[in-house]
Coordinates of C-alpha atoms in Angstrom, one line a residue:
M1 CA 160.9 296.2 83.9
S2 CA 157.8 294.3 82.6
Y3 CA 158.7 295.0 79.0
L4 CA 162.3 293.8 79.5
L5 CA 161.0 290.5 80.9
T6 CA 158.7 290.1 78.0
I7 CA 161.6 290.8 75.5
H8 CA 163.8 288.3 77.3
F9 CA 161.1 285.6 76.9
V10 CA 160.5 286.3 73.3
W11 CA 164.2 286.2 72.5
T12 CA 164.7 283.0 74.4
Y13 CA 161.7 280.9 73.2
M14 CA 160.1 282.2 70.0
G15 CA 162.8 280.8 67.7
T16 CA 161.9 277.3 68.9
L17 CA 158.2 278.0 68.4
E18 CA 158.8 279.0 64.8
K19 CA 161.2 276.2 63.8
L20 CA 159.8 273.3 65.8
Q21 CA 156.0 274.0 65.4
Y22 CA 155.8 275.7 62.0
A23 CA 157.6 273.5 59.4
E24 CA 156.6 275.9 56.7
P25 CA 157.5 279.7 56.8
W26 CA 154.1 280.7 55.5
D27 CA 152.3 279.1 58.5
F28 CA 154.4 281.3 60.9
A29 CA 153.8 284.4 58.7
V30 CA 150.0 283.7 58.8
M31 CA 150.2 283.4 62.6
M32 CA 152.0 286.7 62.9
G33 CA 149.7 288.4 60.4
F34 CA 146.6 287.1 62.2
G35 CA 147.9 288.3 65.6
A36 CA 149.0 291.7 64.3
A37 CA 145.7 292.4 62.5
L38 CA 143.4 291.3 65.3
L39 CA 145.5 293.2 67.9
L40 CA 145.3 296.4 65.8
L41 CA 141.5 295.8 65.4
G42 CA 141.1 295.1 69.1
V43 CA 143.1 298.1 70.2
G44 CA 141.2 300.3 67.8
L45 CA 137.7 299.1 68.6
G46 CA 138.5 299.0 72.3
G47 CA 139.7 302.6 72.4
M48 CA 142.9 301.4 74.0
N49 CA 146.2 303.3 74.0
S50 CA 148.4 301.7 71.4
R51 CA 151.8 302.9 72.8
F52 CA 153.3 299.4 73.0
L53 CA 151.8 297.1 70.4
G54 CA 154.9 295.0 70.5
H55 CA 154.1 294.0 74.1
N56 CA 150.6 293.0 72.9
L57 CA 152.0 290.9 70.1
S58 CA 154.5 289.3 72.5
C59 CA 151.5 288.4 74.9
F60 CA 149.9 286.8 71.9
L61 CA 153.0 284.8 71.1
V62 CA 153.6 283.8 74.7
Y63 CA 150.0 282.4 74.9
I64 CA 150.6 280.3 71.8
W65 CA 154.0 279.1 73.0
A66 CA 152.5 278.3 76.4
R67 CA 149.7 276.2 74.8
T68 CA 152.2 274.4 72.6
Y69 CA 154.5 273.5 75.5
E70 CA 151.9 272.9 78.2
G71 CA 153.3 271.1 81.2
Q72 CA 156.9 272.1 80.6
E73 CA 158.7 274.0 83.5
V74 CA 159.8 277.4 82.5
S75 CA 162.5 279.3 84.3
V76 CA 161.7 283.0 84.8
M77 CA 165.0 285.0 84.6
E78 CA 166.6 282.1 86.6
F79 CA 164.7 283.2 89.7
F80 CA 161.9 280.6 89.8
S81 CA 160.1 278.1 87.6
I82 CA 156.4 277.9 86.6
K83 CA 154.4 275.7 84.3
A84 CA 154.4 277.0 80.7
E85 CA 150.6 277.3 80.6
L86 CA 150.7 279.8 83.5
L87 CA 153.2 282.1 81.8
P88 CA 150.7 284.4 80.0
W89 CA 148.9 284.9 83.2
F90 CA 152.2 285.6 85.0
F91 CA 152.9 288.4 82.4
A92 CA 149.4 289.8 83.0
A93 CA 150.0 289.8 86.8
Q94 CA 153.4 291.3 86.2
T95 CA 151.9 294.2 84.3
Y96 CA 149.4 294.8 87.1
L97 CA 152.1 294.7 89.9
L98 CA 154.9 296.5 88.2
E99 CA 153.0 299.1 86.2
H100 CA 150.0 299.6 88.5
E101 CA 147.5 299.3 85.6
F102 CA 144.9 296.8 84.6
P103 CA 146.5 294.4 82.1
A104 CA 144.0 295.0 79.3
H105 CA 146.6 294.7 76.5
D106 CA 148.0 291.5 78.0
L107 CA 144.5 290.0 78.2
L108 CA 143.8 291.1 74.6
G109 CA 146.9 289.3 73.5
I110 CA 145.8 286.2 75.5
A111 CA 142.3 286.3 74.0
I112 CA 143.6 286.6 70.4
G113 CA 146.1 283.9 71.0
H114 CA 143.3 281.7 72.2
L115 CA 141.3 282.5 69.0
Y116 CA 144.3 281.6 66.9
T117 CA 144.9 278.3 68.7
V118 CA 141.3 277.2 68.3
A119 CA 141.2 278.2 64.7
R120 CA 144.5 276.4 64.0
Q121 CA 143.3 273.2 65.8
R122 CA 140.1 273.3 63.8
K123 CA 142.1 273.8 60.5
Q124 CA 140.2 277.0 59.8
L125 CA 143.2 279.2 59.4
Q126 CA 145.6 278.2 56.5
A127 CA 147.8 280.2 54.2
P128 CA 146.3 281.0 50.8
K129 CA 147.9 279.3 47.8
F130 CA 149.2 282.6 46.4
F131 CA 150.9 283.2 49.7
R132 CA 152.6 279.8 49.7
A133 CA 153.7 280.4 46.1
L134 CA 155.6 283.5 47.3
Y135 CA 157.9 281.2 49.2
T136 CA 157.9 278.1 47.1
S137 CA 158.8 280.1 43.9
R138 CA 162.1 281.2 45.6
P139 CA 164.2 278.0 46.1
A140 CA 167.1 280.0 47.6
L141 CA 164.8 281.4 50.3
M142 CA 163.4 278.0 51.2
A143 CA 166.9 276.5 51.3
R144 CA 168.0 279.2 53.8
Y145 CA 164.8 278.5 55.9
E146 CA 165.5 274.8 55.9
A147 CA 169.1 275.3 56.9
F148 CA 168.0 277.5 59.8
A149 CA 165.6 274.8 60.9
D150 CA 168.5 272.3 61.1
E151 CA 169.9 274.3 64.0
F152 CA 166.9 273.4 66.2
E153 CA 166.9 269.6 65.6

């Protein structure tokens, strides 16, 4: 049940995070790469079970989304509403209550999401030039990305 609620949130809100907060595709790719790499490192160094790394990545994304849209009311499966900034903690509590286990993976996703948010605010995490060139050298790809962005405006 916990995983289904997380998938629902990712499906509902992550497109808006990508298109409204990341004007360039390479910025979103850097965010995803940063999260994936540090989650793998954290799970490996922490000796955690890596059975559902998708859930960890979604907790990372939920934290970033929640920080981006602080103060906004979020409907949870149309049952009740909470403030966006409480959503990552709601998912951690959900893991504890529904799965009867300490939400270590959720907390790892939250911690790495916080590291990413701080690094981005301080302009310490930017796409390398060669990575940007992978996108800008393909005008057809950029045109499709920009057309997709128009759907969110």
